[in-house]
Amino acid sequence: MHGSTSFVLDADPQVLGSGAAVNITYSRNTDVLECKENSALVPLSSLRCTHALDSTTHMFLVTLGLSETTFVLKTPQDEDSLVNEAVLMSRLPEADFVLHPTHVVTDDVGLLRGVLNVYHPASSLCSMFDSLHPDATRPVLASAGGEASPVGPLVCEAHVGNGRWGCARLAAHADALLGGLQDRQRCALHCRLINYCPGGSTTIWAPPESGPVHWRPSAKGDVFALGLALWAIAGEVGSFEREKQDASLLLPWGPHTPLWFQDLVHDCLEHKPDRRPFAHEIYNVLTLHNDSQPESASAKNCGVGEICSARYRALPPGQRQSIPHRAFT
């Protein structure tokens, strides 16, 4: 919160000691209360911890001062990554699905101690969809070539009319801040539909090529996990099982899920990693459909989506993967 800049003014490079030495020091003016920068800074001593999250050692549920609002305090494990994450999240556009950081937490000497996000209790797909469908059966994803499990109580009204959450997540990957969708240490995006602390490298989300244990996050593995997430959101599936970990998947779909959306998911779940699309291709499909259709329109009225699907499917596989990508690295 303070610093200095030094330089020499009107110096003659041939004369030692010439010129005037100028030293400028600066610090935060705490008296300007209406300043956005000052109002966003809160002292660590003003927080009261209510819960420590079991799945991580650097996130806590806290209250701020006399307020009853619950926040998530994320403390830095790596200072640079936390700063980059806060900057990225702050500049994402407003959306119902994105929880932006609200405060920066500092200690008594002004050093960074963490950032605050408003806590959302339904912060996972499982908790949200299970609350919507408490009696839903857990679908089993059969291997390709078999018979798809029945849709059952799945809603399968594709939530693609508002694809901003997916676009925001891909934007986060484009900044090289994420290395695995299920890696809790690198998860930069705090969405209402995504866990604050995803379950790490869980086998249920792992790609077929990962092996039974300790798979390493990869660009194509992320695409596979994203495909499963898109399918789960379309069907409001809280939890599911996989028949075989190393086999291609046969997904159950409802009657109202657009074909272009099904095609996109199936491409993400290709058994061979090199046949899966790149992040920018998924982003283009989602944004084209979202930008071309009113947010309130039903996913059933997907004429533009069908055009989008046709354009996507018309690309030869070689052209789909010809552009180097920065995302999912």
Tab-separated table of N, CA and C in Angstrom, residues 114-243:
chain	number	residue	atom	x	y	z
A	114	GLY	N	-5.761	-11.983	1.546
A	114	GLY	CA	-6.779	-12.779	0.872
A	114	GLY	C	-7.794	-11.920	0.149
A	115	VAL	N	-8.780	-12.574	-0.455
A	115	VAL	CA	-9.886	-11.891	-1.129
A	115	VAL	C	-11.197	-12.488	-0.627
A	116	LEU	N	-12.263	-11.697	-0.717
A	116	LEU	CA	-13.589	-12.132	-0.278
A	116	LEU	C	-14.522	-12.283	-1.468
A	117	ASN	N	-15.312	-13.342	-1.433
A	117	ASN	CA	-16.435	-13.538	-2.342
A	117	ASN	C	-17.685	-13.753	-1.503
A	118	VAL	N	-18.822	-13.272	-1.985
A	118	VAL	CA	-20.077	-13.569	-1.295
A	118	VAL	C	-20.326	-15.070	-1.366
A	119	TYR	N	-20.636	-15.665	-0.227
A	119	TYR	CA	-20.867	-17.107	-0.179
A	119	TYR	C	-22.233	-17.438	-0.747
A	120	HIS	N	-22.275	-18.439	-1.611
A	120	HIS	CA	-23.540	-18.933	-2.152
A	120	HIS	C	-23.694	-20.377	-1.712
A	121	PRO	N	-24.708	-20.698	-0.897
A	121	PRO	CA	-24.789	-22.043	-0.329
A	121	PRO	C	-24.991	-23.135	-1.363
A	122	ALA	N	-25.655	-22.833	-2.474
A	122	ALA	CA	-25.828	-23.837	-3.528
A	122	ALA	C	-24.714	-23.654	-4.545
A	123	SER	N	-23.495	-23.920	-4.113
A	123	SER	CA	-22.348	-23.604	-4.953
A	123	SER	C	-21.809	-24.814	-5.697
A	124	SER	N	-22.621	-25.829	-5.888
A	124	SER	CA	-22.172	-26.986	-6.650
A	124	SER	C	-23.321	-27.515	-7.487
A	125	LEU	N	-22.965	-28.171	-8.571
A	125	LEU	CA	-23.980	-28.810	-9.403
A	125	LEU	C	-24.771	-29.821	-8.590
A	126	CYS	N	-24.066	-30.603	-7.788
A	126	CYS	CA	-24.727	-31.672	-7.047
A	126	CYS	C	-25.763	-31.112	-6.076
A	127	SER	N	-25.378	-30.115	-5.279
A	127	SER	CA	-26.306	-29.591	-4.280
A	127	SER	C	-27.486	-28.893	-4.930
A	128	MET	N	-27.236	-28.190	-6.044
A	128	MET	CA	-28.318	-27.455	-6.677
A	128	MET	C	-29.313	-28.388	-7.361
A	129	PHE	N	-28.804	-29.320	-8.162
A	129	PHE	CA	-29.703	-30.194	-8.911
A	129	PHE	C	-30.378	-31.215	-8.004
A	130	ASP	N	-29.675	-31.684	-6.976
A	130	ASP	CA	-30.310	-32.618	-6.049
A	130	ASP	C	-31.426	-31.949	-5.259
A	131	SER	N	-31.298	-30.632	-5.025
A	131	SER	CA	-32.379	-29.922	-4.346
A	131	SER	C	-33.578	-29.741	-5.270
A	132	LEU	N	-33.324	-29.628	-6.578
A	132	LEU	CA	-34.420	-29.514	-7.542
A	132	LEU	C	-35.110	-30.850	-7.763
A	133	HIS	N	-34.339	-31.931	-7.736
A	133	HIS	CA	-34.873	-33.268	-8.013
A	133	HIS	C	-34.422	-34.216	-6.901
A	134	PRO	N	-34.992	-34.099	-5.702
A	134	PRO	CA	-34.508	-34.903	-4.568
A	134	PRO	C	-34.719	-36.398	-4.745
A	135	ASP	N	-35.674	-36.795	-5.587
A	135	ASP	CA	-35.955	-38.221	-5.763
A	135	ASP	C	-35.352	-38.779	-7.043
A	136	ALA	N	-34.491	-38.004	-7.693
A	136	ALA	CA	-33.921	-38.456	-8.960
A	136	ALA	C	-32.956	-39.616	-8.726
A	137	THR	N	-32.987	-40.578	-9.636
A	137	THR	CA	-32.044	-41.683	-9.571
A	137	THR	C	-30.716	-41.255	-10.180
A	138	ARG	N	-29.650	-41.863	-9.737
A	138	ARG	CA	-28.326	-41.537	-10.259
A	138	ARG	C	-28.101	-42.296	-11.558
A	139	PRO	N	-27.976	-41.597	-12.691
A	139	PRO	CA	-27.791	-42.304	-13.960
A	139	PRO	C	-26.412	-42.946	-14.037
A	140	VAL	N	-26.354	-44.054	-14.759
A	140	VAL	CA	-25.091	-44.744	-15.028
A	140	VAL	C	-24.765	-44.547	-16.499
A	141	LEU	N	-23.620	-43.952	-16.788
A	141	LEU	CA	-23.229	-43.689	-18.167
A	141	LEU	C	-22.658	-44.959	-18.764
A	142	ALA	N	-23.413	-45.548	-19.696
A	142	ALA	CA	-22.998	-46.798	-20.313
A	142	ALA	C	-21.873	-46.556	-21.303
A	143	SER	N	-21.170	-47.638	-21.652
A	143	SER	CA	-20.119	-47.550	-22.650
A	143	SER	C	-20.729	-47.488	-24.035
A	144	ALA	N	-20.046	-46.799	-24.947
A	144	ALA	CA	-20.528	-46.686	-26.318
A	144	ALA	C	-20.654	-48.074	-26.926
A	145	GLY	N	-21.710	-48.268	-27.696
A	145	GLY	CA	-21.986	-49.572	-28.272
A	145	GLY	C	-23.014	-50.341	-27.476
A	146	GLY	N	-23.281	-49.895	-26.256
A	146	GLY	CA	-24.303	-50.521	-25.437
A	146	GLY	C	-25.626	-49.808	-25.593
A	147	GLU	N	-26.422	-49.841	-24.555
A	147	GLU	CA	-27.731	-49.199	-24.566
A	147	GLU	C	-27.755	-48.098	-23.519
A	148	ALA	N	-28.149	-46.911	-23.930
A	148	ALA	CA	-28.152	-45.768	-23.017
A	148	ALA	C	-29.160	-45.995	-21.901
A	149	SER	N	-28.778	-45.606	-20.691
A	149	SER	CA	-29.698	-45.723	-19.571
A	149	SER	C	-30.883	-44.792	-19.781
A	150	PRO	N	-32.048	-45.141	-19.247
A	150	PRO	CA	-33.219	-44.285	-19.461
A	150	PRO	C	-33.023	-42.908	-18.852
A	151	VAL	N	-33.673	-41.926	-19.459
A	151	VAL	CA	-33.551	-40.557	-18.986
A	151	VAL	C	-34.180	-40.410	-17.614
A	152	GLY	N	-35.283	-41.098	-17.365
A	152	GLY	CA	-35.917	-41.049	-16.056
A	152	GLY	C	-36.373	-39.646	-15.710
A	153	PRO	N	-36.082	-39.183	-14.499
A	153	PRO	CA	-36.592	-37.874	-14.073
A	153	PRO	C	-35.763	-36.700	-14.563
A	154	LEU	N	-34.736	-36.957	-15.388
A	154	LEU	CA	-33.895	-35.860	-15.850
A	154	LEU	C	-34.727	-34.863	-16.637
A	155	VAL	N	-34.462	-33.604	-16.418
A	155	VAL	CA	-35.225	-32.557	-17.096
A	155	VAL	C	-34.790	-32.416	-18.537
A	156	CYS	N	-33.475	-32.352	-18.767
A	156	CYS	CA	-32.906	-32.289	-20.112
A	156	CYS	C	-33.468	-31.144	-20.940
A	157	GLU	N	-33.794	-30.037	-20.313
A	157	GLU	CA	-34.052	-28.797	-21.035
A	157	GLU	C	-32.730	-28.048	-21.049
A	158	ALA	N	-32.048	-28.058	-22.175
A	158	ALA	CA	-30.669	-27.570	-22.215
A	158	ALA	C	-30.572	-26.124	-21.755
A	159	HIS	N	-29.681	-25.866	-20.818
A	159	HIS	CA	-29.490	-24.521	-20.285
A	159	HIS	C	-28.460	-23.791	-21.135
A	160	VAL	N	-28.756	-23.640	-22.417
A	160	VAL	CA	-27.811	-22.988	-23.317
A	160	VAL	C	-28.331	-21.650	-23.779
A	161	GLY	N	-29.541	-21.264	-23.416
A	161	GLY	CA	-30.041	-19.946	-23.776
A	161	GLY	C	-29.224	-18.855	-23.122
A	162	ASN	N	-28.606	-19.161	-21.994
A	162	ASN	CA	-27.708	-18.220	-21.334
A	162	ASN	C	-26.391	-18.940	-21.102
A	163	GLY	N	-25.496	-18.856	-22.049
A	163	GLY	CA	-24.234	-19.582	-21.984
A	163	GLY	C	-23.095	-18.770	-21.424
A	164	ARG	N	-23.403	-17.681	-20.706
A	164	ARG	CA	-22.324	-16.802	-20.260
A	164	ARG	C	-21.417	-17.464	-19.235
A	165	TRP	N	-21.965	-18.387	-18.432
A	165	TRP	CA	-21.113	-19.037	-17.437
A	165	TRP	C	-20.034	-19.850	-18.139
A	166	GLY	N	-20.413	-20.572	-19.208
A	166	GLY	CA	-19.430	-21.360	-19.941
A	166	GLY	C	-18.410	-20.486	-20.636
A	167	CYS	N	-18.872	-19.367	-21.189
A	167	CYS	CA	-17.958	-18.450	-21.863
A	167	CYS	C	-16.988	-17.843	-20.860
A	168	ALA	N	-17.485	-17.525	-19.671
A	168	ALA	CA	-16.611	-16.954	-18.646
A	168	ALA	C	-15.563	-17.962	-18.206
A	169	ARG	N	-15.977	-19.209	-18.067
A	169	ARG	CA	-15.015	-20.250	-17.672
A	169	ARG	C	-13.942	-20.420	-18.738
A	170	LEU	N	-14.347	-20.417	-20.018
A	170	LEU	CA	-13.369	-20.549	-21.083
A	170	LEU	C	-12.473	-19.326	-21.139
A	171	ALA	N	-13.021	-18.158	-20.827
A	171	ALA	CA	-12.194	-16.958	-20.777
A	171	ALA	C	-11.135	-17.095	-19.696
A	172	ALA	N	-11.494	-17.723	-18.593
A	172	ALA	CA	-10.507	-17.942	-17.536
A	172	ALA	C	-9.401	-18.865	-18.015
A	173	HIS	N	-9.768	-19.903	-18.758
A	173	HIS	CA	-8.752	-20.795	-19.297
A	173	HIS	C	-7.874	-20.076	-20.311
A	174	ALA	N	-8.465	-19.154	-21.067
A	174	ALA	CA	-7.688	-18.424	-22.061
A	174	ALA	C	-6.594	-17.597	-21.410
A	175	ASP	N	-6.757	-17.235	-20.153
A	175	ASP	CA	-5.724	-16.509	-19.422
A	175	ASP	C	-4.736	-17.455	-18.750
A	176	ALA	N	-4.821	-18.740	-19.078
A	176	ALA	CA	-3.881	-19.742	-18.568
A	176	ALA	C	-3.873	-19.806	-17.041
A	177	LEU	N	-5.028	-19.555	-16.416
A	177	LEU	CA	-5.106	-19.605	-14.958
A	177	LEU	C	-5.602	-20.952	-14.454
A	178	LEU	N	-6.148	-21.767	-15.346
A	178	LEU	CA	-6.647	-23.070	-14.930
A	178	LEU	C	-5.833	-24.162	-15.590
A	179	GLY	N	-5.548	-25.224	-14.859
A	179	GLY	CA	-4.843	-26.350	-15.438
A	179	GLY	C	-5.694	-27.595	-15.452
A	180	GLY	N	-6.810	-27.605	-14.759
A	180	GLY	CA	-7.695	-28.751	-14.736
A	180	GLY	C	-9.021	-28.337	-14.152
A	181	LEU	N	-10.105	-28.707	-14.811
A	181	LEU	CA	-11.411	-28.289	-14.316
A	181	LEU	C	-11.670	-28.825	-12.913
A	182	GLN	N	-11.081	-29.964	-12.609
A	182	GLN	CA	-11.344	-30.570	-11.308
A	182	GLN	C	-10.171	-30.396	-10.349
A	183	ASP	N	-9.245	-29.502	-10.659
A	183	ASP	CA	-8.095	-29.268	-9.796
A	183	ASP	C	-8.407	-28.124	-8.842
A	184	ARG	N	-8.589	-28.419	-7.561
A	184	ARG	CA	-9.049	-27.402	-6.615
A	184	ARG	C	-8.026	-26.291	-6.440
A	185	GLN	N	-6.745	-26.575	-6.641
A	185	GLN	CA	-5.740	-25.552	-6.412
A	185	GLN	C	-5.709	-24.517	-7.521
A	186	ARG	N	-6.243	-24.842	-8.701
A	186	ARG	CA	-6.138	-23.911	-9.818
A	186	ARG	C	-7.490	-23.388	-10.270
A	187	CYS	N	-8.533	-23.707	-9.534
A	187	CYS	CA	-9.864	-23.285	-9.963
A	187	CYS	C	-10.027	-21.800	-9.707
A	188	ALA	N	-10.037	-21.006	-10.773
A	188	ALA	CA	-10.083	-19.550	-10.632
A	188	ALA	C	-11.487	-19.006	-10.679
A	189	LEU	N	-12.388	-19.736	-11.303
A	189	LEU	CA	-13.716	-19.188	-11.537
A	189	LEU	C	-14.674	-19.601	-10.428
A	190	HIS	N	-15.285	-18.636	-9.760
A	190	HIS	CA	-16.255	-18.910	-8.703
A	190	HIS	C	-17.653	-18.706	-9.279
A	191	CYS	N	-18.277	-19.782	-9.699
A	191	CYS	CA	-19.601	-19.699	-10.305
A	191	CYS	C	-20.634	-20.273	-9.347
A	192	ARG	N	-21.866	-19.839	-9.528
A	192	ARG	CA	-22.934	-20.388	-8.712
A	192	ARG	C	-23.146	-21.871	-8.996
A	193	LEU	N	-22.779	-22.324	-10.173
A	193	LEU	CA	-22.998	-23.719	-10.530
A	193	LEU	C	-21.755	-24.575	-10.339
A	194	ILE	N	-20.670	-23.986	-9.853
A	194	ILE	CA	-19.421	-24.719	-9.732
A	194	ILE	C	-18.963	-24.673	-8.283
A	195	ASN	N	-18.399	-25.761	-7.784
A	195	ASN	CA	-17.901	-25.806	-6.417
A	195	ASN	C	-16.852	-24.740	-6.162
A	196	TYR	N	-16.826	-24.211	-4.937
A	196	TYR	CA	-15.674	-23.407	-4.537
A	196	TYR	C	-14.428	-24.281	-4.484
A	197	CYS	N	-14.593	-25.505	-4.057
A	197	CYS	CA	-13.460	-26.431	-3.936
A	197	CYS	C	-13.814	-27.734	-4.647
A	198	PRO	N	-13.663	-27.782	-5.964
A	198	PRO	CA	-13.947	-29.033	-6.674
A	198	PRO	C	-13.126	-30.179	-6.090
A	199	GLY	N	-13.604	-31.383	-6.304
A	199	GLY	CA	-13.059	-32.535	-5.599
A	199	GLY	C	-11.721	-33.027	-6.050
A	200	GLY	N	-10.901	-32.168	-6.624
A	200	GLY	CA	-9.593	-32.610	-7.064
A	200	GLY	C	-9.698	-33.503	-8.286
A	201	SER	N	-8.712	-34.333	-8.479
A	201	SER	CA	-8.680	-35.186	-9.665
A	201	SER	C	-9.539	-36.423	-9.437
A	202	THR	N	-10.843	-36.258	-9.394
A	202	THR	CA	-11.744	-37.370	-9.132
A	202	THR	C	-11.915	-38.211	-10.385
A	203	THR	N	-12.005	-39.510	-10.202
A	203	THR	CA	-12.057	-40.420	-11.342
A	203	THR	C	-13.339	-40.275	-12.140
A	204	ILE	N	-14.418	-39.791	-11.505
A	204	ILE	CA	-15.688	-39.687	-12.221
A	204	ILE	C	-15.595	-38.703	-13.375
A	205	TRP	N	-14.686	-37.715	-13.272
A	205	TRP	CA	-14.534	-36.718	-14.322
A	205	TRP	C	-13.317	-36.981	-15.202
A	206	ALA	N	-12.552	-37.998	-14.890
A	206	ALA	CA	-11.282	-38.217	-15.574
A	206	ALA	C	-11.495	-38.753	-16.984
A	207	PRO	N	-10.649	-38.367	-17.945
A	207	PRO	CA	-10.758	-38.881	-19.313
A	207	PRO	C	-10.309	-40.333	-19.387
A	208	PRO	N	-10.706	-41.052	-20.444
A	208	PRO	CA	-10.360	-42.476	-20.542
A	208	PRO	C	-8.863	-42.735	-20.526
A	209	GLU	N	-8.069	-41.796	-21.049
A	209	GLU	CA	-6.627	-42.027	-21.155
A	209	GLU	C	-5.885	-41.770	-19.853
A	210	SER	N	-6.594	-41.381	-18.793
A	210	SER	CA	-5.925	-40.919	-17.580
A	210	SER	C	-5.350	-42.039	-16.731
A	211	GLY	N	-5.890	-43.241	-16.826
A	211	GLY	CA	-5.461	-44.289	-15.925
A	211	GLY	C	-6.271	-44.271	-14.643
A	212	PRO	N	-6.112	-45.290	-13.800
A	212	PRO	CA	-6.969	-45.424	-12.613
A	212	PRO	C	-6.673	-44.435	-11.494
A	213	VAL	N	-5.428	-43.982	-11.350
A	213	VAL	CA	-5.098	-43.102	-10.218
A	213	VAL	C	-4.138	-42.017	-10.657
A	214	HIS	N	-4.181	-40.885	-9.940
A	214	HIS	CA	-3.199	-39.803	-10.059
A	214	HIS	C	-3.015	-39.331	-11.500
A	215	TRP	N	-4.113	-39.050	-12.152
A	215	TRP	CA	-3.984	-38.534	-13.521
A	215	TRP	C	-3.586	-37.073	-13.472
A	216	ARG	N	-2.775	-36.687	-14.465
A	216	ARG	CA	-2.283	-35.312	-14.535
A	216	ARG	C	-3.223	-34.480	-15.396
A	217	PRO	N	-3.636	-33.300	-14.920
A	217	PRO	CA	-4.496	-32.438	-15.740
A	217	PRO	C	-3.833	-32.106	-17.069
A	218	SER	N	-4.633	-32.095	-18.130
A	218	SER	CA	-4.125	-31.796	-19.467
A	218	SER	C	-5.180	-31.021	-20.227
A	219	ALA	N	-4.783	-30.421	-21.343
A	219	ALA	CA	-5.712	-29.635	-22.148
A	219	ALA	C	-6.874	-30.493	-22.630
A	220	LYS	N	-6.580	-31.657	-23.181
A	220	LYS	CA	-7.635	-32.514	-23.714
A	220	LYS	C	-8.436	-33.184	-22.601
A	221	GLY	N	-7.802	-33.429	-21.463
A	221	GLY	CA	-8.550	-33.948	-20.324
A	221	GLY	C	-9.541	-32.935	-19.792
A	222	ASP	N	-9.157	-31.658	-19.821
A	222	ASP	CA	-10.075	-30.593	-19.416
A	222	ASP	C	-11.286	-30.540	-20.330
A	223	VAL	N	-11.062	-30.709	-21.626
A	223	VAL	CA	-12.168	-30.681	-22.583
A	223	VAL	C	-13.131	-31.828	-22.294
A	224	PHE	N	-12.598	-33.002	-21.964
A	224	PHE	CA	-13.450	-34.142	-21.623
A	224	PHE	C	-14.308	-33.816	-20.398
A	225	ALA	N	-13.685	-33.285	-19.344
A	225	ALA	CA	-14.431	-32.944	-18.129
A	225	ALA	C	-15.467	-31.863	-18.400
A	226	LEU	N	-15.125	-30.903	-19.263
A	226	LEU	CA	-16.080	-29.856	-19.610
A	226	LEU	C	-17.277	-30.445	-20.346
A	227	GLY	N	-17.041	-31.437	-21.213
A	227	GLY	CA	-18.147	-32.094	-21.900
A	227	GLY	C	-19.101	-32.759	-20.926
A	228	LEU	N	-18.554	-33.429	-19.910
A	228	LEU	CA	-19.409	-34.038	-18.890
A	228	LEU	C	-20.183	-32.976	-18.120
A	229	ALA	N	-19.533	-31.848	-17.826
A	229	ALA	CA	-20.221	-30.773	-17.106
A	229	ALA	C	-21.358	-30.197	-17.940
A	230	LEU	N	-21.143	-30.021	-19.240
A	230	LEU	CA	-22.198	-29.510	-20.118
A	230	LEU	C	-23.378	-30.474	-20.158
A	231	TRP	N	-23.083	-31.781	-20.232
A	231	TRP	CA	-24.168	-32.773	-20.230
A	231	TRP	C	-24.931	-32.727	-18.909
A	232	ALA	N	-24.206	-32.636	-17.785
A	232	ALA	CA	-24.861	-32.622	-16.475
A	232	ALA	C	-25.743	-31.396	-16.311
A	233	ILE	N	-25.299	-30.261	-16.827
A	233	ILE	CA	-26.097	-29.046	-16.718
A	233	ILE	C	-27.334	-29.144	-17.594
A	234	ALA	N	-27.191	-29.688	-18.802
A	234	ALA	CA	-28.341	-29.822	-19.697
A	234	ALA	C	-29.413	-30.706	-19.085
A	235	GLY	N	-28.998	-31.751	-18.376
A	235	GLY	CA	-29.965	-32.673	-17.792
A	235	GLY	C	-30.240	-32.444	-16.325
A	236	GLU	N	-29.627	-31.399	-15.731
A	236	GLU	CA	-29.768	-31.135	-14.298
A	236	GLU	C	-29.465	-32.392	-13.490
A	237	VAL	N	-28.328	-32.989	-13.785
A	237	VAL	CA	-27.900	-34.218	-13.128
A	237	VAL	C	-27.009	-33.859	-11.949
A	238	GLY	N	-27.455	-34.195	-10.738
A	238	GLY	CA	-26.660	-33.886	-9.566
A	238	GLY	C	-25.445	-34.776	-9.431
A	239	SER	N	-25.600	-36.064	-9.664
A	239	SER	CA	-24.491	-37.007	-9.571
A	239	SER	C	-24.752	-38.158	-10.527
A	240	PHE	N	-23.692	-38.820	-10.916
A	240	PHE	CA	-23.815	-39.915	-11.876
A	240	PHE	C	-22.666	-40.890	-11.664
A	241	GLU	N	-22.771	-42.048	-12.308
A	241	GLU	CA	-21.714	-43.048	-12.274
A	241	GLU	C	-21.302	-43.375	-13.703
A	242	ARG	N	-20.112	-43.947	-13.834
A	242	ARG	CA	-19.638	-44.386	-15.146
A	242	ARG	C	-19.444	-45.889	-15.130
A	243	GLU	N	-19.967	-46.544	-16.164
A	243	GLU	CA	-19.901	-47.999	-16.226
A	243	GLU	C	-18.460	-48.483	-16.288
